[in-house]
CSV table of C-alpha atoms in Angstrom, one decimal:
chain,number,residue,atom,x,y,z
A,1484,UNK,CA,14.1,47.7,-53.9
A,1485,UNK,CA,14.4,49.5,-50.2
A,1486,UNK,CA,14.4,53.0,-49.8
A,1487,UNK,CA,17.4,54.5,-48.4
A,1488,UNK,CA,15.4,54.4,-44.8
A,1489,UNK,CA,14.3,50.9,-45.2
A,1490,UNK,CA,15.9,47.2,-44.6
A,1491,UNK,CA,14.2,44.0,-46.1
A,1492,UNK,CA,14.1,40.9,-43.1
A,1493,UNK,CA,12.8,37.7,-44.2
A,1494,UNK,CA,11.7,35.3,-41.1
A,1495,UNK,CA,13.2,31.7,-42.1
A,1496,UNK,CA,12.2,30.2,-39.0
A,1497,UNK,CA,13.6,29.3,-35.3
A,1498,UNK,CA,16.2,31.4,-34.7
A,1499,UNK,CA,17.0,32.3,-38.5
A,1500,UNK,CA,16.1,36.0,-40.0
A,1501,UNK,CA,18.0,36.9,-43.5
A,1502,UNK,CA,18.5,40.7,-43.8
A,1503,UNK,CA,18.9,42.9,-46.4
A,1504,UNK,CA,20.7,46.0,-46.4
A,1505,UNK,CA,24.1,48.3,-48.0
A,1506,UNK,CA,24.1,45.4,-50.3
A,1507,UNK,CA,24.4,42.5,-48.4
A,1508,UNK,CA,22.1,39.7,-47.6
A,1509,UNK,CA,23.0,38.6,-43.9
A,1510,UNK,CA,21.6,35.4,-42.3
A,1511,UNK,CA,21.3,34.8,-38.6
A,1512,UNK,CA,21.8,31.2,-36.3
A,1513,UNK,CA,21.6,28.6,-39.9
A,1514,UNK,CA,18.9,26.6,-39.2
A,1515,UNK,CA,17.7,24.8,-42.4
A,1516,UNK,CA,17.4,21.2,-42.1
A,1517,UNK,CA,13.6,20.0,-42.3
A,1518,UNK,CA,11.5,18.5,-39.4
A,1519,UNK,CA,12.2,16.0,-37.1
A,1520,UNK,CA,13.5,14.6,-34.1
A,1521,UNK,CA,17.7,15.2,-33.0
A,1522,UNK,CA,19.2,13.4,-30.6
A,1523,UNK,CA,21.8,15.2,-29.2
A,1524,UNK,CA,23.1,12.6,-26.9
A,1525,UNK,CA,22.6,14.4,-23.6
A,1526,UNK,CA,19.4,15.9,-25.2
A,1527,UNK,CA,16.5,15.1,-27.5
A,1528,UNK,CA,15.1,18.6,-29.7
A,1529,UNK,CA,11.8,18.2,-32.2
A,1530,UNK,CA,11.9,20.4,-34.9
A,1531,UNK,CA,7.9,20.6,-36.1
A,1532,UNK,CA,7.8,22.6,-39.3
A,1533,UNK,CA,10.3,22.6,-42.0
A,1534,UNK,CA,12.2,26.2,-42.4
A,1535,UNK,CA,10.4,28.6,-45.1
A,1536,UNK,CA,11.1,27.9,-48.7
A,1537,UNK,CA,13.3,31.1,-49.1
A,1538,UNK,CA,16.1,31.6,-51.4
A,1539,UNK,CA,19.5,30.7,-49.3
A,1540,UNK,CA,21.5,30.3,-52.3
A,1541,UNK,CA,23.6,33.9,-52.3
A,1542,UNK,CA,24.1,34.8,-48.6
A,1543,UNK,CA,27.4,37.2,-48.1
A,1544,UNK,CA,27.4,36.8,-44.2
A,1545,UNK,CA,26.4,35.1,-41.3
A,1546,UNK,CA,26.1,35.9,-37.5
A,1547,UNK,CA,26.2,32.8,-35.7
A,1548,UNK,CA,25.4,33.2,-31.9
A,1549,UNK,CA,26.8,30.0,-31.0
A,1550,UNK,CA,27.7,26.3,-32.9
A,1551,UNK,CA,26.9,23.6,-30.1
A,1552,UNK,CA,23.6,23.7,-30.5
A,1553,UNK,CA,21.5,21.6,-33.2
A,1554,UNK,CA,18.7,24.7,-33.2
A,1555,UNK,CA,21.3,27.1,-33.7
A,1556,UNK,CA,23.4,25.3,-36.0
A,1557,UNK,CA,22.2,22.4,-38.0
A,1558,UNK,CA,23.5,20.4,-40.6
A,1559,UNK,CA,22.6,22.3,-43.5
A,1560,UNK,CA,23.5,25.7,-42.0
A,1561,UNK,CA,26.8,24.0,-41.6
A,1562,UNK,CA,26.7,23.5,-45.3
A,1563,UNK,CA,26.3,27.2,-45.7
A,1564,UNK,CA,28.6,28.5,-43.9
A,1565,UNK,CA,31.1,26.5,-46.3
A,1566,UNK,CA,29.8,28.8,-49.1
A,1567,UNK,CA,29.5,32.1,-46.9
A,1568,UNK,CA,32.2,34.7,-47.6
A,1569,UNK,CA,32.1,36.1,-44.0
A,1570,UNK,CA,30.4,34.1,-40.9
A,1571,UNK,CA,31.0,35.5,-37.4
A,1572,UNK,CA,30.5,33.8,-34.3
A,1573,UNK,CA,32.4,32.8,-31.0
A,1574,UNK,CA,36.2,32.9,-30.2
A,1575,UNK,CA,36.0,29.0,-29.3
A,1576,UNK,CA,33.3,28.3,-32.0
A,1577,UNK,CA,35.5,29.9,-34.8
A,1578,UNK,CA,37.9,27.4,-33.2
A,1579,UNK,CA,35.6,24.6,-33.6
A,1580,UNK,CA,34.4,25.1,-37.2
A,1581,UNK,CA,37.7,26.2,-38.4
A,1582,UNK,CA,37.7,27.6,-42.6
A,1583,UNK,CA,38.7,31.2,-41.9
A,1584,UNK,CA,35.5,32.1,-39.7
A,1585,UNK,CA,36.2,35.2,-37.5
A,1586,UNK,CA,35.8,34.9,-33.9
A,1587,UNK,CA,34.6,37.9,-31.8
A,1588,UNK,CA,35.0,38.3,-28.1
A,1589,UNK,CA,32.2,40.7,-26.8
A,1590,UNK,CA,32.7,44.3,-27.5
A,1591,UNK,CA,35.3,43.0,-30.5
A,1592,UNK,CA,34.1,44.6,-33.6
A,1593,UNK,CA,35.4,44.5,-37.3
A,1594,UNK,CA,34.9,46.5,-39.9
A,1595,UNK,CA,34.1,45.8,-43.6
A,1596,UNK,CA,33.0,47.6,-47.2
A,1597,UNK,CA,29.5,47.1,-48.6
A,1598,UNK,CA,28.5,46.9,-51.5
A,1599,UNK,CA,26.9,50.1,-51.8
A,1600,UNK,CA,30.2,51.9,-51.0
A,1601,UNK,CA,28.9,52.2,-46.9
A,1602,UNK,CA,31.0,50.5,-43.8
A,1603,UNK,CA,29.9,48.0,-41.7
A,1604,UNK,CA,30.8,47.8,-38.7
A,1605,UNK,CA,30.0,44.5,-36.6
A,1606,UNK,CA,30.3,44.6,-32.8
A,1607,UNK,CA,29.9,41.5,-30.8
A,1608,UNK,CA,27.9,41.9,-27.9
A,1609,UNK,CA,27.5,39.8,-24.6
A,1610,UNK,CA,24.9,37.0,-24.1
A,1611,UNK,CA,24.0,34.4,-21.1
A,1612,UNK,CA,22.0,31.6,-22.7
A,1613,UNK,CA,20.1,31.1,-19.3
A,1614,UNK,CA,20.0,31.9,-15.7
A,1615,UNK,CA,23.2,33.0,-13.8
A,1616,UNK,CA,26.2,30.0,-13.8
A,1617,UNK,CA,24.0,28.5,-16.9
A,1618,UNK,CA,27.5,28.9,-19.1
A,1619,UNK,CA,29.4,25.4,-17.6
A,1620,UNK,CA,26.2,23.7,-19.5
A,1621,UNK,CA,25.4,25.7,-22.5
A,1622,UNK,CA,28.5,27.2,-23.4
A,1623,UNK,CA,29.5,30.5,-25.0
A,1624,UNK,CA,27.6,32.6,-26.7
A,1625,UNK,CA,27.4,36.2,-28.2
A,1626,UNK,CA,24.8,38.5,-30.2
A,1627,UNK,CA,25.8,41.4,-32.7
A,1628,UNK,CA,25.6,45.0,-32.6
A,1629,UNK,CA,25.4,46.3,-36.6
A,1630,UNK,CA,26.2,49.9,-37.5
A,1631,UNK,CA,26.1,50.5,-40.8
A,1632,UNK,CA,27.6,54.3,-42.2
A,1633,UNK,CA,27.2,55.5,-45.6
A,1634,UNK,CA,23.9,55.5,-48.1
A,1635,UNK,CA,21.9,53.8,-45.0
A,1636,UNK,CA,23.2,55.4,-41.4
A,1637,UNK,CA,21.4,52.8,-39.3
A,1638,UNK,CA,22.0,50.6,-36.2
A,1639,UNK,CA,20.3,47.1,-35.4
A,1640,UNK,CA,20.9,44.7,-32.6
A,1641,UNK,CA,20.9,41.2,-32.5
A,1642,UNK,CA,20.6,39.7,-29.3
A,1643,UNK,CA,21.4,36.3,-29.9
A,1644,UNK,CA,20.4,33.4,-27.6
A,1645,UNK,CA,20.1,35.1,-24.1
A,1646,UNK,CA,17.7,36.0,-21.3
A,1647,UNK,CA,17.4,39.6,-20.2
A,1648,UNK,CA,20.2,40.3,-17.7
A,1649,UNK,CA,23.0,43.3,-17.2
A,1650,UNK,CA,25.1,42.1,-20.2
A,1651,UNK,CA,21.9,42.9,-22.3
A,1652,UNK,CA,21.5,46.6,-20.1
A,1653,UNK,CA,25.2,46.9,-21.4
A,1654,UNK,CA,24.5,47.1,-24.7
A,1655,UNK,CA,21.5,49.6,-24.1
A,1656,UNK,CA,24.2,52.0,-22.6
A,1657,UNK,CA,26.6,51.8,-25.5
A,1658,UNK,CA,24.6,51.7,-28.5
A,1659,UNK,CA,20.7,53.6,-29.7
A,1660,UNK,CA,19.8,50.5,-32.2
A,1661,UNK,CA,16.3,51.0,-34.2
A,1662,UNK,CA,15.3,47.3,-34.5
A,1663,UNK,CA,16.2,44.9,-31.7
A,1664,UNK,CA,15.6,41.3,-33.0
A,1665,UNK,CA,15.5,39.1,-29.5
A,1666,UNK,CA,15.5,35.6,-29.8
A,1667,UNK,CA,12.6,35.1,-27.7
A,1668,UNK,CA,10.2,31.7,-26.9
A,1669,UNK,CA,11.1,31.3,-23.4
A,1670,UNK,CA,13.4,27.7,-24.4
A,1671,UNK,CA,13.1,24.8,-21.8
A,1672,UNK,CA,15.0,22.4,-23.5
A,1673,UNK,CA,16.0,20.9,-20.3
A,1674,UNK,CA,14.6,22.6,-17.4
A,1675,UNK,CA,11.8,24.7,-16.3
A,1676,UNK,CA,14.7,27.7,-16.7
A,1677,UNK,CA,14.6,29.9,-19.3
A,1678,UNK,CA,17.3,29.6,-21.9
A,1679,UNK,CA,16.0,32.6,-24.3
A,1680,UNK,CA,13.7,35.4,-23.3
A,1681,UNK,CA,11.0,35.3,-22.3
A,1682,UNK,CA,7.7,37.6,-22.5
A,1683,UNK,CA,8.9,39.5,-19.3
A,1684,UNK,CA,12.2,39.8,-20.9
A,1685,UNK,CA,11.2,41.1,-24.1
A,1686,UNK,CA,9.5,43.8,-22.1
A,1687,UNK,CA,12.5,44.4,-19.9
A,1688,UNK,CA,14.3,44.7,-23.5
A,1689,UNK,CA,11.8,47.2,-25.1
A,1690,UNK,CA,11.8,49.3,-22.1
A,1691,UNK,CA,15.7,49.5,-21.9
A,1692,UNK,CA,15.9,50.4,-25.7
A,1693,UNK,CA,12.8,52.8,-25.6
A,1694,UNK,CA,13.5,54.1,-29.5
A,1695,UNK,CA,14.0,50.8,-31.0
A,1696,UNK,CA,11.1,48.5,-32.7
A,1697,UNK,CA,11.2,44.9,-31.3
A,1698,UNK,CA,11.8,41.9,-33.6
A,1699,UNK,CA,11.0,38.7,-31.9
A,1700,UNK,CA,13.1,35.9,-33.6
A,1701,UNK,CA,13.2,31.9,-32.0
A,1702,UNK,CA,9.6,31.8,-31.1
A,1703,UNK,CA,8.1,29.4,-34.2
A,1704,UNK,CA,8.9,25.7,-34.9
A,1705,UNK,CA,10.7,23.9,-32.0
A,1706,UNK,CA,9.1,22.4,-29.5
A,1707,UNK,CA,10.9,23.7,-26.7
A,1708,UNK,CA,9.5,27.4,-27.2
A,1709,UNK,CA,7.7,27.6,-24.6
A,1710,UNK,CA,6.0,31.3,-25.5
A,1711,UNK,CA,4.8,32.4,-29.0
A,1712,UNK,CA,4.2,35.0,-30.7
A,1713,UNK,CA,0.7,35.9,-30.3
A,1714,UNK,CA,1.9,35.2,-26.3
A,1715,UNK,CA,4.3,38.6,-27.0
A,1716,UNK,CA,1.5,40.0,-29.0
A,1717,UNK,CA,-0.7,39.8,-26.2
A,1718,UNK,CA,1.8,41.0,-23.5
A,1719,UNK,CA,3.2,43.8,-24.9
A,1720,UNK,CA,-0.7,45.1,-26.0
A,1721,UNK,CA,-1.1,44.6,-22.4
A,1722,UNK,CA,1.4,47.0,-20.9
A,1723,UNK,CA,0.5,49.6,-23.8
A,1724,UNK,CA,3.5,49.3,-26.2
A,1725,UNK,CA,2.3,46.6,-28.8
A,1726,UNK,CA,3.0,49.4,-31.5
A,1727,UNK,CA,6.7,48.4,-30.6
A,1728,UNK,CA,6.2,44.9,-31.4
A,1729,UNK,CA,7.0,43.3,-35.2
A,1730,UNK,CA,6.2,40.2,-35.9
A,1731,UNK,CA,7.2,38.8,-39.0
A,1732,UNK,CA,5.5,36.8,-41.5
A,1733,UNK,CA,7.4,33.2,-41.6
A,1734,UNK,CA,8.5,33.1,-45.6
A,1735,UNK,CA,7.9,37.0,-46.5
A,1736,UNK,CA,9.7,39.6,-47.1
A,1737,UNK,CA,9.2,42.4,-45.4
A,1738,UNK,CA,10.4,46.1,-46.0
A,1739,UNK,CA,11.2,47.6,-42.0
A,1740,UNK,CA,11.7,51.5,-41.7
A,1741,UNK,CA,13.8,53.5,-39.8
């Protein structure tokens, strides 16, 4: 039970949080098939430890950064979403997965009751899952701004998969989230560019939201992180703001104030 200042966020694994608050349980980027080795065609990903043995049975909605990628989107989160009464994610990814999921272009928002009686109010927010022209090779992605008013008056920002840049400073401008859950680990999946943030970029993040507790997310079981979390644990300590730094326990639940 959370206090009325409180969330519950349970780290599954990768890129895959599951939060808990008005009501709802809320699951990030699917990612629940168990270890191995994906070949992708143009790319091979390792997966190296299975995703936390968490209940995934009753999930009411999912914000899904992108589809195209296996680490995002696997073959059991695809399964879920089948079962999920409201999953969010891309205009063309909506497209491509089809059953009634909701596309968002950034700054789209919609609006929906809780459980709890409070609105929710889901905003997509911009994302570049790389360096500058990276989009003709990854593709589109977004994050999510969530504002919920009612019992629990509370923002929290999702960044999705993205590296620090202006789209990210946007967001900043617009919006004075508690909790900012990056998708960090530095990914190289296919070059020495970054594809999520890294270290540097999680610091660029906390500094441009200067209120909000940081969440690292997409630093623990692929092999193309190339930063973990002790690596953010270390940095952050070492520009004086590691009391701005969460890191979750893989598998636990865990009660965040606010």
């Amino acid at each position: 039970m959370t206090k009325s200042n409180s969330f519950l966020a349970t780290y599954v694994g990768g890129p895959t949080v599951i939060i808990e608050l008005a009501g709802l349980r809320i699951m990030t980027d699917p990612t629940l098939d168990p270890a191995g080795v994906y070949d992708l065609g143009h790319i091979t990903l390792e997966k190296y430890k299975d995703p936390a043995d968490v209940d995934v049975d009753k999930i009411d909605l999912v914000l899904l950064s992108h589809d195209q990628h296996q680490d995002n989107l696997d073959d059991a989160g695809r399964e879920l979403l089948t079962r999920t009464p409201k999953v969010y994610t891309t205009v063309i990814g909506a497209e491509r997965l089809g059953g009634g999921i909701i596309g968002l272009n950034p700054w789209e928002a919609d609006h929906i009751q809780t459980p709890d009686g409070s609105e929710l109010t889901i905003t997509a927010t911009p994302a570049r899952h790389g360096p500058a022209g990276i989009e003709k090779i990854t593709g589109e992605v977004i994050g999510f701004l969530l504002s919920v008013k009612g019992k629990q008056n509370l923002e929290l920002y999702i960044t999705g998969d993205t590296v620090y840049y202006e789209g990210v400073a946007e967001v900043a401008k617009r919006f004075n989230p508690s909790h900012v859950f990056i998708f960090a680990g530095a990914a190289q999946p296919k070059g020495a560019f970054h594809v999520t943030m890294s270290v540097n970029d999680a610091i660029d993040t906390a500094f441009k939201f200067p209120e909000a507790m940081i969440i690292p997310l997409h630093h623990d079981g692929w092999k193309h992180y190339t930063q973990t979390g002790d690596d953010l644990k270390h940095s952050f300590a070492a520009v004086g703001i590691d009391d701005r730094l969460s890191l979750l326990q893989i598998g636990v639940e865990t009660e965040l104030k606010f």
